[in-house]
Short mmCIF file of C-alpha atoms in Angstrom, two decimals:
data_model
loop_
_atom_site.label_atom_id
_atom_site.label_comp_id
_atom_site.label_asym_id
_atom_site.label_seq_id
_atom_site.Cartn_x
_atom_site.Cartn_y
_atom_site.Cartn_z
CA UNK A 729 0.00 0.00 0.00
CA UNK A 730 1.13 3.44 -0.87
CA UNK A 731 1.08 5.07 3.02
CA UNK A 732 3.50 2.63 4.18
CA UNK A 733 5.72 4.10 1.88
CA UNK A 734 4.80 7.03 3.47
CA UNK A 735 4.89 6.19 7.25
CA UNK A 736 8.28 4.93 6.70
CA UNK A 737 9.81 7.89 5.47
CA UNK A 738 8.18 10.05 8.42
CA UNK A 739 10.64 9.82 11.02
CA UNK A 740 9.42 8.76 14.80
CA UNK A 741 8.77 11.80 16.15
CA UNK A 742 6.41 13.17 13.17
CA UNK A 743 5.04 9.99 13.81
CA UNK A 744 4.18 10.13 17.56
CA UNK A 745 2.79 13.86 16.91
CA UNK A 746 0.08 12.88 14.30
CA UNK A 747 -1.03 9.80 17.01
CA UNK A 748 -1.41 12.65 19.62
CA UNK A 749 -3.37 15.15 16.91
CA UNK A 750 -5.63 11.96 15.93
CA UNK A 751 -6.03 10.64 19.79
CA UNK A 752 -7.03 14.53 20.59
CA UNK A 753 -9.61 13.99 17.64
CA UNK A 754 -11.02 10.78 18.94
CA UNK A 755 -11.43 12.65 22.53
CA UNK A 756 -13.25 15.41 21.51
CA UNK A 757 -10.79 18.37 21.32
CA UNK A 758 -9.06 20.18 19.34
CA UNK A 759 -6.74 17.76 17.07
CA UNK A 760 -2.94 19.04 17.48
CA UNK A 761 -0.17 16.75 18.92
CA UNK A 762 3.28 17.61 19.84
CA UNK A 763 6.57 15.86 20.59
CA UNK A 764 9.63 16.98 22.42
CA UNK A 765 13.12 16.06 21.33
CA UNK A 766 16.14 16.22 23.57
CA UNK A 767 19.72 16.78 21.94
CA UNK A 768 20.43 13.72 21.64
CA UNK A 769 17.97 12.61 19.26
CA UNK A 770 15.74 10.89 21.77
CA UNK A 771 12.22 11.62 21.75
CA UNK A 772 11.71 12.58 25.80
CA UNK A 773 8.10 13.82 25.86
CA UNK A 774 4.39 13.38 23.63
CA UNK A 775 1.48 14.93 24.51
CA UNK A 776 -1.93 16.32 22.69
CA UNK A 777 -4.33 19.07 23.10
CA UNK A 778 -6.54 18.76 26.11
CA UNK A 779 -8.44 21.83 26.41
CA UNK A 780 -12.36 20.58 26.01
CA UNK A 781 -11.22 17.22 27.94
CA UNK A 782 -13.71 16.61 30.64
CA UNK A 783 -11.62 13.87 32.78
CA UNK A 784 -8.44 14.55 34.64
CA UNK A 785 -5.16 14.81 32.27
CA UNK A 786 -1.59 13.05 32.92
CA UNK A 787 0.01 14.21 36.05
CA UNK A 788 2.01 17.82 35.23
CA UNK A 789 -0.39 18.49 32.34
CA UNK A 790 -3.32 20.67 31.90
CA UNK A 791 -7.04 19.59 30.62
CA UNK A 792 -10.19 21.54 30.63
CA UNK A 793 -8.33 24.72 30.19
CA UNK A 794 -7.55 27.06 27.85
CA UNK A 795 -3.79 26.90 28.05
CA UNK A 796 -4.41 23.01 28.07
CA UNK A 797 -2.20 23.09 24.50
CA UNK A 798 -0.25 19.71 22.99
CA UNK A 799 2.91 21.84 23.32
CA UNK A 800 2.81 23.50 26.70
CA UNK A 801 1.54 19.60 28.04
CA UNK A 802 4.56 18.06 26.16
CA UNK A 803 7.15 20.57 27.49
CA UNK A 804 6.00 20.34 31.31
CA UNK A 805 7.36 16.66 30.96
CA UNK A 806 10.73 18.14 30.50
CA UNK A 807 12.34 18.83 34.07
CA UNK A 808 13.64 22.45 34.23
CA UNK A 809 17.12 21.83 34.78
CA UNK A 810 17.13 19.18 32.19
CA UNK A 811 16.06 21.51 29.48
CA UNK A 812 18.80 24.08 30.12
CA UNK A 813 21.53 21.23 30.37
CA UNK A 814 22.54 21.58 26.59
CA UNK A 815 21.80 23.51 23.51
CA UNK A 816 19.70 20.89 20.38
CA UNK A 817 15.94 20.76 22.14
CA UNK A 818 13.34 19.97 19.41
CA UNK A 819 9.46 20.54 19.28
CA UNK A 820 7.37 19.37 16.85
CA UNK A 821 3.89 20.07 16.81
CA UNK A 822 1.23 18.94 13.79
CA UNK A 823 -0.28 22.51 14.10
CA UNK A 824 2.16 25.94 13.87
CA UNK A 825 2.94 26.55 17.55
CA UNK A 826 0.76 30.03 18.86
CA UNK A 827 1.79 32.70 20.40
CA UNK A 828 1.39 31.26 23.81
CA UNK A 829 3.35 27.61 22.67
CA UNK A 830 5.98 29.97 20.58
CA UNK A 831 6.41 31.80 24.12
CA UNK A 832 6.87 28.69 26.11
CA UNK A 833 9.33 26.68 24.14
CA UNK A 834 11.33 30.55 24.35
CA UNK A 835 11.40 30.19 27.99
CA UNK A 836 12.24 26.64 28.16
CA UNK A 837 15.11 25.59 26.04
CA UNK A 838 18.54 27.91 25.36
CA UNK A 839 20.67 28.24 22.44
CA UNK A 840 19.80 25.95 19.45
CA UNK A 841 16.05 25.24 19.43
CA UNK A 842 13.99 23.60 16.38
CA UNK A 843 10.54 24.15 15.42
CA UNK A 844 8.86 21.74 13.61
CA UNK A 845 5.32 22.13 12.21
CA UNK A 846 2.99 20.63 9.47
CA UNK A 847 0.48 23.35 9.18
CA UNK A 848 0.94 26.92 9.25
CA UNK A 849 -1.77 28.72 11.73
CA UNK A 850 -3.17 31.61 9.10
CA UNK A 851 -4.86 32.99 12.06
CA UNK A 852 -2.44 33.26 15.33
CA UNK A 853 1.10 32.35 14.09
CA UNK A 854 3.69 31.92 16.98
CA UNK A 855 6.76 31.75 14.56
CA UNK A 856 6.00 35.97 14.34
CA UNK A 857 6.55 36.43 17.49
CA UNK A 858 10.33 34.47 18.36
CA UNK A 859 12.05 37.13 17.30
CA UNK A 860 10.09 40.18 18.84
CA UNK A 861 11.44 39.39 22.28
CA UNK A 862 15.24 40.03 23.81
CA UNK A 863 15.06 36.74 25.09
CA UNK A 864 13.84 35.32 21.43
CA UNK A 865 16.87 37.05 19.79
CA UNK A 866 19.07 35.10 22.27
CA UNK A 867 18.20 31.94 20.80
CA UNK A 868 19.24 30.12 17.15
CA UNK A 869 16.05 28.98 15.84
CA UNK A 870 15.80 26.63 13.27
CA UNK A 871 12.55 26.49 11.69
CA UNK A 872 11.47 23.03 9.44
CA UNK A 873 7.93 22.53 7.84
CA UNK A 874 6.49 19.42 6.28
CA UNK A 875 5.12 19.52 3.20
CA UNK A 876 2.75 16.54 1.08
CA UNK A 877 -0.27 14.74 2.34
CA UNK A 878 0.66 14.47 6.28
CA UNK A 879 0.68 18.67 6.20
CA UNK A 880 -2.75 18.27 4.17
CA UNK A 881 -3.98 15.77 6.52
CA UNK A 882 -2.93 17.80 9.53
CA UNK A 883 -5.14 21.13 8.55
CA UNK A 884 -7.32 18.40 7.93
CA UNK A 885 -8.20 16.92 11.14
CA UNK A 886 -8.25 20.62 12.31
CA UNK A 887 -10.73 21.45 9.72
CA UNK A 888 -12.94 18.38 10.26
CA UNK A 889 -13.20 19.31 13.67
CA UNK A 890 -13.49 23.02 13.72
CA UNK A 891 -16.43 22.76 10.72
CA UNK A 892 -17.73 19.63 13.13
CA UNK A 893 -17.88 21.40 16.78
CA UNK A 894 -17.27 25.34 16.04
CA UNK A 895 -18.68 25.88 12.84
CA UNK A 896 -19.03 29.73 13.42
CA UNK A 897 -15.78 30.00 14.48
CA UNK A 898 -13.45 32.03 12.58
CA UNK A 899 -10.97 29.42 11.61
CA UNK A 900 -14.50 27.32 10.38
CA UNK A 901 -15.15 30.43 7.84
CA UNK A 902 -11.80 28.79 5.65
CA UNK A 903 -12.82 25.85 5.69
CA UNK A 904 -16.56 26.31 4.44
CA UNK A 905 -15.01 27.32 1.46
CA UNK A 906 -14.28 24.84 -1.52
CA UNK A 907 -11.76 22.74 -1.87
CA UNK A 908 -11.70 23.01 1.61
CA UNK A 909 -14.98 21.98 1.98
CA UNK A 910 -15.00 19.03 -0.91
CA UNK A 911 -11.91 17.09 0.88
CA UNK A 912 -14.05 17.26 4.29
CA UNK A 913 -16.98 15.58 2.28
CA UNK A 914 -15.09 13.49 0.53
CA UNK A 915 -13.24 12.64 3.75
CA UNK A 916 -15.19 13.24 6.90
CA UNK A 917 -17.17 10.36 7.21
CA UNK A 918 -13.82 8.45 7.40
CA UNK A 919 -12.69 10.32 9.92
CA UNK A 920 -15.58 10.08 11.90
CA UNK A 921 -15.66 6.30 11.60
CA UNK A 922 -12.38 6.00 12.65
CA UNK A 923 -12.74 8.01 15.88
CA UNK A 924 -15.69 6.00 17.04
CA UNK A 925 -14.56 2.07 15.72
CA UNK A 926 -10.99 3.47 17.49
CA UNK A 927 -9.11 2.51 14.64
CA UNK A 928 -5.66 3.70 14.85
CA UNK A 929 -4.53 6.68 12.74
CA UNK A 930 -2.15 4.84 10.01
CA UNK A 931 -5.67 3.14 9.68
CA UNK A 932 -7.38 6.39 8.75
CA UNK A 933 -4.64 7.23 6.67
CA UNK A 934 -4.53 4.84 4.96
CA UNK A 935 -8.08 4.54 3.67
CA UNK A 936 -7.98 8.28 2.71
CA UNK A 937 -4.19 8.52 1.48
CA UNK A 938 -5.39 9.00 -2.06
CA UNK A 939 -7.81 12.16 -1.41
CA UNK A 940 -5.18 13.90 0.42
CA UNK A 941 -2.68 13.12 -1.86
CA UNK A 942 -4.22 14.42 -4.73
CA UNK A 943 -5.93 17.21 -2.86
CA UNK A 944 -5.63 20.62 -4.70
CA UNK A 945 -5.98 22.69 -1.29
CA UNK A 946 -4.35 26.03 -0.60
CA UNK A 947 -2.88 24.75 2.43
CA UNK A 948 -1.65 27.24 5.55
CA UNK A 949 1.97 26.06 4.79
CA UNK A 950 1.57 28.14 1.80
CA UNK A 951 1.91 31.13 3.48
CA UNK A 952 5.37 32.38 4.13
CA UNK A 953 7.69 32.26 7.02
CA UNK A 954 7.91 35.44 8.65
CA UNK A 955 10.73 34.77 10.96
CA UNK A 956 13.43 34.31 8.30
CA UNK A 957 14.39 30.81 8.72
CA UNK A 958 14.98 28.20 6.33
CA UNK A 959 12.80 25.24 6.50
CA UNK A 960 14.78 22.13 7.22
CA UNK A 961 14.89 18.68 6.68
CA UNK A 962 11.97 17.86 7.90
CA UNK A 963 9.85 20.08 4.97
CA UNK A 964 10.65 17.10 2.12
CA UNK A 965 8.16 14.32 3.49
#
């Protein structure tokens, strides 16, 4: 099948932050997952959006709030004095980091720091804002965005959802639109039968691999960067 191809060329942690986005789908919230990356290479924390979840969230994380974000719940795994220990910390997050995420992985890490995303936020973009601070100029960002059908099936979940639970919402309004609004028809009732049969998100994938591979949607990533930064590696899956 064509998506294996495709899982195996995603490396771990892009792998591990589209299972959070797609278990944040199946709970109810907002569909972003994030990963943490220590220096080394070595994936050291996951963790999804939790801000509509009703129950109690992992211990040090935040649920039922609005600051409940995949990235601020993945970084408060990361022990403070660990973080500052060496320069090479790595988020990854399926949606752009906000203002509030860009803020926190500012504050947490020193020197080096990489931001990965797979969807641009056209509405509140935190990769404006790491360079407006003193602090923010201190650090070497390196900035890589994924590109192909995972980046499409990123704004995706987002849009099912949004269209799904917030439809007057203003980041609904884009997605109302067509094409938008032909790949969640053509798409949405996949999604939704996933998230209640609990099939696993390769699953989901893989049954709509060719729509969002062919999809001729003007997605956020095509918007450009504003912080000057090249995108890295990471932008050729």
């Amino acid at each position: 099948m064509v998506v294996d191809a495709g899982w195996s060329r995603l490396p771990e942690h892009w792998c591990g932050a589209f299972r959070q986005a797609w278990a944040a789908y199946a709970a109810g919230t907002i569909p972003v997952g994030a990963v943490v990356v220590d220096p080394h290479g070595v994936i050291a924390a996951e963790a999804r959006n939790r801000i509509f979840d009703a129950g109690d969230p992992p211990r040090g994380q935040l649920a039922g709030s609005w600051l409940a974000h995949a990235e601020l719940n993945a970084i408060a795994q990361i022990d403070a004095e660990r973080s500052r220990m060496a320069e090479g910390w790595a988020v990854y997050s399926t949606w752009e980091p906000c203002p509030l995420c860009a803020g926190a992985i500012t504050v947490a890490f020193r020197g080096r720091i990489t931001v990965g995303y797979a969807c641009r936020d056209p509405i509140s973009s935190g990769l404006r804002v790491l360079m407006d601070t003193d602090i923010g100029r201190r650090r070497q960002w390196q900035i890589e965005q994924l590109r192909g059908p995972f980046a499409v099936f990123a704004e995706l979940l987002l849009a099912a959802y949004t269209t799904e639970a917030r439809p007057r919402s203003l980041t609904a309004v884009r997605y109302h639109e067509p094409p938008w609004r032909r790949l969640i028809e053509t798409t949405g009732a996949v999604l939704v039968r996933g998230r209640d049969r609990g099939e696993t998100v390769e699953q989901v994938v893989a049954t709509i691999w060719a729509a969002i591979g062919q999809a001729e949607v003007d997605t956020a990533n095509d918007a450009p960067s504003k912080c000057g930064e090249p995108s890295g590696p990471g932008g050729k899956v």
